[in-house]
PDB file of C-alpha atoms in Angstrom:
ATOM      1  CA  UNK R 178       0.000   0.000   0.000  1.00  0.00           C
ATOM      2  CA  UNK R 179       1.253   3.487  -0.818  1.00  0.00           C
ATOM      3  CA  UNK R 180       2.045   6.081   1.816  1.00  0.00           C
ATOM      4  CA  UNK R 181      -0.918   8.209   0.692  1.00  0.00           C
ATOM      5  CA  UNK R 182      -3.241   5.233   1.121  1.00  0.00           C
ATOM      6  CA  UNK R 183      -1.835   4.573   4.592  1.00  0.00           C
ATOM      7  CA  UNK R 184      -2.318   8.204   5.578  1.00  0.00           C
ATOM      8  CA  UNK R 185      -5.937   8.013   4.431  1.00  0.00           C
ATOM      9  CA  UNK R 186      -6.440   4.730   6.280  1.00  0.00           C
ATOM     10  CA  UNK R 187      -4.990   6.298   9.433  1.00  0.00           C
ATOM     11  CA  UNK R 188      -7.056   9.515   9.358  1.00  0.00           C
ATOM     12  CA  UNK R 189     -10.392   8.597   7.750  1.00  0.00           C
ATOM     13  CA  UNK R 190     -11.843   6.609  10.701  1.00  0.00           C
ATOM     14  CA  UNK R 191     -11.451   9.654  12.960  1.00  0.00           C
ATOM     15  CA  UNK R 192     -13.018  11.984  10.395  1.00  0.00           C
ATOM     16  CA  UNK R 193     -15.916   9.556   9.837  1.00  0.00           C
ATOM     17  CA  UNK R 194     -16.622   9.442  13.570  1.00  0.00           C
ATOM     18  CA  UNK R 195     -16.477  13.246  13.866  1.00  0.00           C
ATOM     19  CA  UNK R 196     -19.125  13.432  11.143  1.00  0.00           C
ATOM     20  CA  UNK R 197     -21.174  10.780  12.965  1.00  0.00           C
ATOM     21  CA  UNK R 198     -21.124  12.704  16.268  1.00  0.00           C
ATOM     22  CA  UNK R 199     -21.786  16.014  14.522  1.00  0.00           C
ATOM     23  CA  UNK R 200     -24.848  14.640  12.728  1.00  0.00           C
ATOM     24  CA  UNK R 201     -26.253  13.213  15.989  1.00  0.00           C
ATOM     25  CA  UNK R 202     -26.546  16.729  17.457  1.00  0.00           C
ATOM     26  CA  UNK R 203     -29.886  17.350  15.714  1.00  0.00           C
ATOM     27  CA  UNK R 204     -31.595  19.956  17.879  1.00  0.00           C
ATOM     28  CA  UNK R 205     -28.926  22.631  18.081  1.00  0.00           C
ATOM     29  CA  UNK R 206     -25.946  21.654  15.912  1.00  0.00           C
ATOM     30  CA  UNK R 207     -22.632  23.239  16.779  1.00  0.00           C
ATOM     31  CA  UNK R 208     -21.050  25.693  14.346  1.00  0.00           C
ATOM     32  CA  UNK R 209     -18.664  23.857  12.047  1.00  0.00           C
ATOM     33  CA  UNK R 210     -15.843  26.252  12.898  1.00  0.00           C
ATOM     34  CA  UNK R 211     -16.054  25.312  16.556  1.00  0.00           C
ATOM     35  CA  UNK R 212     -16.140  21.602  15.721  1.00  0.00           C
ATOM     36  CA  UNK R 213     -13.079  22.062  13.508  1.00  0.00           C
ATOM     37  CA  UNK R 214     -11.324  23.994  16.298  1.00  0.00           C
ATOM     38  CA  UNK R 215     -12.079  21.179  18.767  1.00  0.00           C
ATOM     39  CA  UNK R 216     -10.672  18.656  16.263  1.00  0.00           C
ATOM     40  CA  UNK R 217      -7.501  20.731  15.899  1.00  0.00           C
ATOM     41  CA  UNK R 218      -7.116  21.113  19.679  1.00  0.00           C
ATOM     42  CA  UNK R 219      -6.814  17.351  20.102  1.00  0.00           C
ATOM     43  CA  UNK R 220      -3.353  16.983  18.539  1.00  0.00           C
ATOM     44  CA  UNK R 221      -2.017  19.672  20.890  1.00  0.00           C
ATOM     45  CA  UNK R 222      -2.053  16.990  23.586  1.00  0.00           C
ATOM     46  CA  UNK R 223       0.141  14.517  21.681  1.00  0.00           C
ATOM     47  CA  UNK R 224       3.621  15.953  22.249  1.00  0.00           C
ATOM     48  CA  UNK R 225       3.122  16.736  25.954  1.00  0.00           C
ATOM     49  CA  UNK R 226       1.577  13.270  26.395  1.00  0.00           C
ATOM     50  CA  UNK R 227       4.551  11.599  24.735  1.00  0.00           C
ATOM     51  CA  UNK R 228       6.981  13.651  26.815  1.00  0.00           C
ATOM     52  CA  UNK R 229       5.161  13.036  30.092  1.00  0.00           C
ATOM     53  CA  UNK R 230       4.570   9.378  29.239  1.00  0.00           C
ATOM     54  CA  UNK R 231       8.305   8.820  28.810  1.00  0.00           C
ATOM     55  CA  UNK R 232       8.897  10.436  32.220  1.00  0.00           C
ATOM     56  CA  UNK R 233       6.239   8.327  33.967  1.00  0.00           C
ATOM     57  CA  UNK R 234       7.499   5.171  32.259  1.00  0.00           C
ATOM     58  CA  UNK R 235      11.063   6.055  33.263  1.00  0.00           C
ATOM     59  CA  UNK R 236      10.016   6.301  36.908  1.00  0.00           C
ATOM     60  CA  UNK R 237      10.168   2.511  37.179  1.00  0.00           C
ATOM     61  CA  UNK R 238      12.895   0.045  36.311  1.00  0.00           C
ATOM     62  CA  UNK R 239      12.617  -1.001  32.624  1.00  0.00           C
ATOM     63  CA  UNK R 240      13.440  -4.563  33.625  1.00  0.00           C
ATOM     64  CA  UNK R 241      10.463  -4.549  35.992  1.00  0.00           C
ATOM     65  CA  UNK R 242       8.149  -3.481  33.141  1.00  0.00           C
ATOM     66  CA  UNK R 243       9.299  -6.442  31.071  1.00  0.00           C
ATOM     67  CA  UNK R 244       9.435  -9.075  33.798  1.00  0.00           C
ATOM     68  CA  UNK R 245       6.418  -8.163  35.921  1.00  0.00           C
ATOM     69  CA  UNK R 246       3.920  -9.498  33.410  1.00  0.00           C
ATOM     70  CA  UNK R 247       0.348  -8.254  33.782  1.00  0.00           C
ATOM     71  CA  UNK R 248       1.212  -5.689  36.456  1.00  0.00           C
ATOM     72  CA  UNK R 249       3.797  -4.064  34.181  1.00  0.00           C
ATOM     73  CA  UNK R 250       1.364  -4.014  31.258  1.00  0.00           C
ATOM     74  CA  UNK R 251      -1.331  -2.453  33.435  1.00  0.00           C
ATOM     75  CA  UNK R 252       1.145   0.180  34.639  1.00  0.00           C
ATOM     76  CA  UNK R 253       2.208   0.958  31.092  1.00  0.00           C
ATOM     77  CA  UNK R 254      -1.265   0.888  29.539  1.00  0.00           C
ATOM     78  CA  UNK R 255      -3.313   2.591  32.229  1.00  0.00           C
ATOM     79  CA  UNK R 256      -0.935   4.907  34.053  1.00  0.00           C
ATOM     80  CA  UNK R 257       1.556   5.791  31.340  1.00  0.00           C
ATOM     81  CA  UNK R 258      -0.761   5.860  28.336  1.00  0.00           C
ATOM     82  CA  UNK R 259      -4.352   6.308  29.454  1.00  0.00           C
ATOM     83  CA  UNK R 260      -4.084   8.490  32.542  1.00  0.00           C
ATOM     84  CA  UNK R 261      -1.483  10.803  31.023  1.00  0.00           C
ATOM     85  CA  UNK R 262      -3.327  11.165  27.704  1.00  0.00           C
ATOM     86  CA  UNK R 263      -6.816  11.442  29.140  1.00  0.00           C
ATOM     87  CA  UNK R 264      -5.661  13.770  31.903  1.00  0.00           C
ATOM     88  CA  UNK R 265      -4.062  16.149  29.416  1.00  0.00           C
ATOM     89  CA  UNK R 266      -7.165  16.055  27.182  1.00  0.00           C
ATOM     90  CA  UNK R 267      -9.286  16.854  30.233  1.00  0.00           C
ATOM     91  CA  UNK R 268      -7.071  19.800  31.179  1.00  0.00           C
ATOM     92  CA  UNK R 269      -7.131  21.205  27.643  1.00  0.00           C
ATOM     93  CA  UNK R 270     -10.913  20.793  27.425  1.00  0.00           C
ATOM     94  CA  UNK R 271     -11.477  22.550  30.759  1.00  0.00           C
ATOM     95  CA  UNK R 272      -9.038  25.347  29.898  1.00  0.00           C
ATOM     96  CA  UNK R 273     -10.476  26.070  26.442  1.00  0.00           C
ATOM     97  CA  UNK R 274     -13.641  24.414  25.122  1.00  0.00           C
ATOM     98  CA  UNK R 275     -15.586  24.496  28.376  1.00  0.00           C
ATOM     99  CA  UNK R 276     -15.470  28.308  28.231  1.00  0.00           C
ATOM    100  CA  UNK R 277     -16.786  28.687  24.675  1.00  0.00           C
ATOM    101  CA  UNK R 278     -19.934  30.748  24.254  1.00  0.00           C
ATOM    102  CA  UNK R 279     -21.361  28.117  21.881  1.00  0.00           C
ATOM    103  CA  UNK R 280     -21.037  25.464  24.591  1.00  0.00           C
ATOM    104  CA  UNK R 281     -24.563  26.069  25.844  1.00  0.00           C
ATOM    105  CA  UNK R 282     -25.983  22.592  26.627  1.00  0.00           C
ATOM    106  CA  UNK R 283     -24.625  19.280  27.956  1.00  0.00           C
ATOM    107  CA  UNK R 284     -24.877  17.594  24.531  1.00  0.00           C
ATOM    108  CA  UNK R 285     -22.309  20.098  23.252  1.00  0.00           C
ATOM    109  CA  UNK R 286     -19.794  18.617  25.658  1.00  0.00           C
ATOM    110  CA  UNK R 287     -20.317  15.193  24.160  1.00  0.00           C
ATOM    111  CA  UNK R 288     -19.787  16.492  20.606  1.00  0.00           C
ATOM    112  CA  UNK R 289     -16.766  18.632  21.487  1.00  0.00           C
ATOM    113  CA  UNK R 290     -15.206  15.973  23.721  1.00  0.00           C
ATOM    114  CA  UNK R 291     -15.488  13.267  21.074  1.00  0.00           C
ATOM    115  CA  UNK R 292     -14.256  15.639  18.376  1.00  0.00           C
ATOM    116  CA  UNK R 293     -11.220  16.744  20.364  1.00  0.00           C
ATOM    117  CA  UNK R 294     -10.374  13.123  21.201  1.00  0.00           C
ATOM    118  CA  UNK R 295     -10.730  12.153  17.545  1.00  0.00           C
ATOM    119  CA  UNK R 296      -8.367  14.940  16.521  1.00  0.00           C
ATOM    120  CA  UNK R 297      -5.804  13.410  18.839  1.00  0.00           C
ATOM    121  CA  UNK R 298      -6.608   9.908  17.552  1.00  0.00           C
ATOM    122  CA  UNK R 299      -6.104  10.966  13.923  1.00  0.00           C
ATOM    123  CA  UNK R 300      -2.639  12.408  14.538  1.00  0.00           C
ATOM    124  CA  UNK R 301      -1.670   9.585  16.891  1.00  0.00           C
ATOM    125  CA  UNK R 302      -2.689   7.042  14.234  1.00  0.00           C
ATOM    126  CA  UNK R 303      -0.698   8.927  11.645  1.00  0.00           C
ATOM    127  CA  UNK R 304       2.327   8.899  13.934  1.00  0.00           C
ATOM    128  CA  UNK R 305       2.134   5.151  14.615  1.00  0.00           C
ATOM    129  CA  UNK R 306       1.333   4.147  11.031  1.00  0.00           C
ATOM    130  CA  UNK R 307       4.187   6.195   9.547  1.00  0.00           C
ATOM    131  CA  UNK R 308       6.516   4.813  12.209  1.00  0.00           C
ATOM    132  CA  UNK R 309       5.412   1.292  11.246  1.00  0.00           C
ATOM    133  CA  UNK R 310       5.788   2.121   7.520  1.00  0.00           C
ATOM    134  CA  UNK R 311       9.482   2.922   8.080  1.00  0.00           C
ATOM    135  CA  UNK R 312      10.203  -0.575   9.400  1.00  0.00           C
ATOM    136  CA  UNK R 313      10.471  -3.262   6.730  1.00  0.00           C
ATOM    137  CA  UNK R 314       8.898  -6.029   8.832  1.00  0.00           C
ATOM    138  CA  UNK R 315       5.851  -4.063   9.971  1.00  0.00           C
ATOM    139  CA  UNK R 316       2.592  -4.408   8.047  1.00  0.00           C
ATOM    140  CA  UNK R 317       1.563  -0.752   8.170  1.00  0.00           C
ATOM    141  CA  UNK R 318      -1.826  -1.233   6.506  1.00  0.00           C
ATOM    142  CA  UNK R 319      -2.777  -3.872   9.092  1.00  0.00           C
ATOM    143  CA  UNK R 320      -1.554  -1.579  11.846  1.00  0.00           C
ATOM    144  CA  UNK R 321      -3.671   1.289  10.457  1.00  0.00           C
ATOM    145  CA  UNK R 322      -6.702  -0.949  10.074  1.00  0.00           C
ATOM    146  CA  UNK R 323      -6.501  -2.337  13.620  1.00  0.00           C
ATOM    147  CA  UNK R 324      -5.973   1.106  15.139  1.00  0.00           C
ATOM    148  CA  UNK R 325      -8.883   2.430  13.063  1.00  0.00           C
ATOM    149  CA  UNK R 326     -11.185  -0.291  14.387  1.00  0.00           C
ATOM    150  CA  UNK R 327     -10.079  -0.312  18.033  1.00  0.00           C
ATOM    151  CA  UNK R 328      -8.065   2.761  19.026  1.00  0.00           C
ATOM    152  CA  UNK R 329     -10.057   5.455  17.216  1.00  0.00           C
ATOM    153  CA  UNK R 330     -13.486   4.404  18.570  1.00  0.00           C
ATOM    154  CA  UNK R 331     -11.947   4.060  22.045  1.00  0.00           C
ATOM    155  CA  UNK R 332     -10.694   7.656  21.849  1.00  0.00           C
ATOM    156  CA  UNK R 333     -14.164   8.748  20.717  1.00  0.00           C
ATOM    157  CA  UNK R 334     -15.845   6.863  23.565  1.00  0.00           C
ATOM    158  CA  UNK R 335     -13.539   8.284  26.233  1.00  0.00           C
ATOM    159  CA  UNK R 336     -13.725  11.808  24.804  1.00  0.00           C
ATOM    160  CA  UNK R 337     -17.513  11.697  24.487  1.00  0.00           C
ATOM    161  CA  UNK R 338     -18.005  10.546  28.062  1.00  0.00           C
ATOM    162  CA  UNK R 339     -15.518  13.145  29.336  1.00  0.00           C
ATOM    163  CA  UNK R 340     -17.298  15.893  27.413  1.00  0.00           C
ATOM    164  CA  UNK R 341     -20.726  14.721  28.489  1.00  0.00           C
ATOM    165  CA  UNK R 342     -19.887  14.794  32.197  1.00  0.00           C
ATOM    166  CA  UNK R 343     -18.079  18.121  31.862  1.00  0.00           C
ATOM    167  CA  UNK R 344     -21.139  19.454  30.063  1.00  0.00           C
ATOM    168  CA  UNK R 345     -23.352  18.233  32.875  1.00  0.00           C
ATOM    169  CA  UNK R 346     -20.960  19.791  35.409  1.00  0.00           C
ATOM    170  CA  UNK R 347     -21.024  23.139  33.581  1.00  0.00           C
ATOM    171  CA  UNK R 348     -24.783  23.429  33.824  1.00  0.00           C
ATOM    172  CA  UNK R 349     -25.290  21.926  37.265  1.00  0.00           C
ATOM    173  CA  UNK R 350     -27.390  24.028  39.613  1.00  0.00           C
ATOM    174  CA  UNK R 351     -26.436  22.395  42.891  1.00  0.00           C
ATOM    175  CA  UNK R 352     -22.758  22.561  43.830  1.00  0.00           C
ATOM    176  CA  UNK R 353     -22.879  19.206  45.636  1.00  0.00           C
ATOM    177  CA  UNK R 354     -23.566  17.508  42.286  1.00  0.00           C
ATOM    178  CA  UNK R 355     -20.345  18.984  40.945  1.00  0.00           C
ATOM    179  CA  UNK R 356     -18.411  16.836  43.432  1.00  0.00           C
ATOM    180  CA  UNK R 357     -19.390  13.650  41.608  1.00  0.00           C
ATOM    181  CA  UNK R 358     -19.625  14.960  38.023  1.00  0.00           C
ATOM    182  CA  UNK R 359     -16.044  16.220  37.758  1.00  0.00           C
ATOM    183  CA  UNK R 360     -14.407  12.908  38.781  1.00  0.00           C
ATOM    184  CA  UNK R 361     -16.703  11.066  36.376  1.00  0.00           C
ATOM    185  CA  UNK R 362     -15.514  13.300  33.550  1.00  0.00           C
ATOM    186  CA  UNK R 363     -11.926  12.197  34.004  1.00  0.00           C
TER     187      UNK R 363
END
């Protein structure tokens, strides 16, 4: 497969899911410019996540990661990858999108959260697929296909739920409800 085909295979699942989420917001659709901005905010998380992930991974002995089996995999997958990535997406969402004037109902959080996460997923897929393409023994098209089926929808799911709970938290009337909505958003 050509590099152009691999790039399309890496990015198109994220774009398709952005369109899906956008079309589901039937009652008060978000302006396309805001949806595009949310999509472009997502990749801003990638470099800090990679940098911080290397630091968190380096906090433990590399031999332990290899030899500890399931515990090492859980550390690497949940603490290094998921918590760092999702935490940075949450911080960016709270610092920027949550304050937008167009963010005027909880459903908007779901659309913007999924869209921002899919922007990150598109660039992350591109990064991994091009990295795989450079290695002669890596089947880049299979890598792109598997990430498009599993990783991209997972990013959308996590981003949508984060945005939904942040949207609920933004419009909550009682402050005591905020105490359980914010942790759910992370």
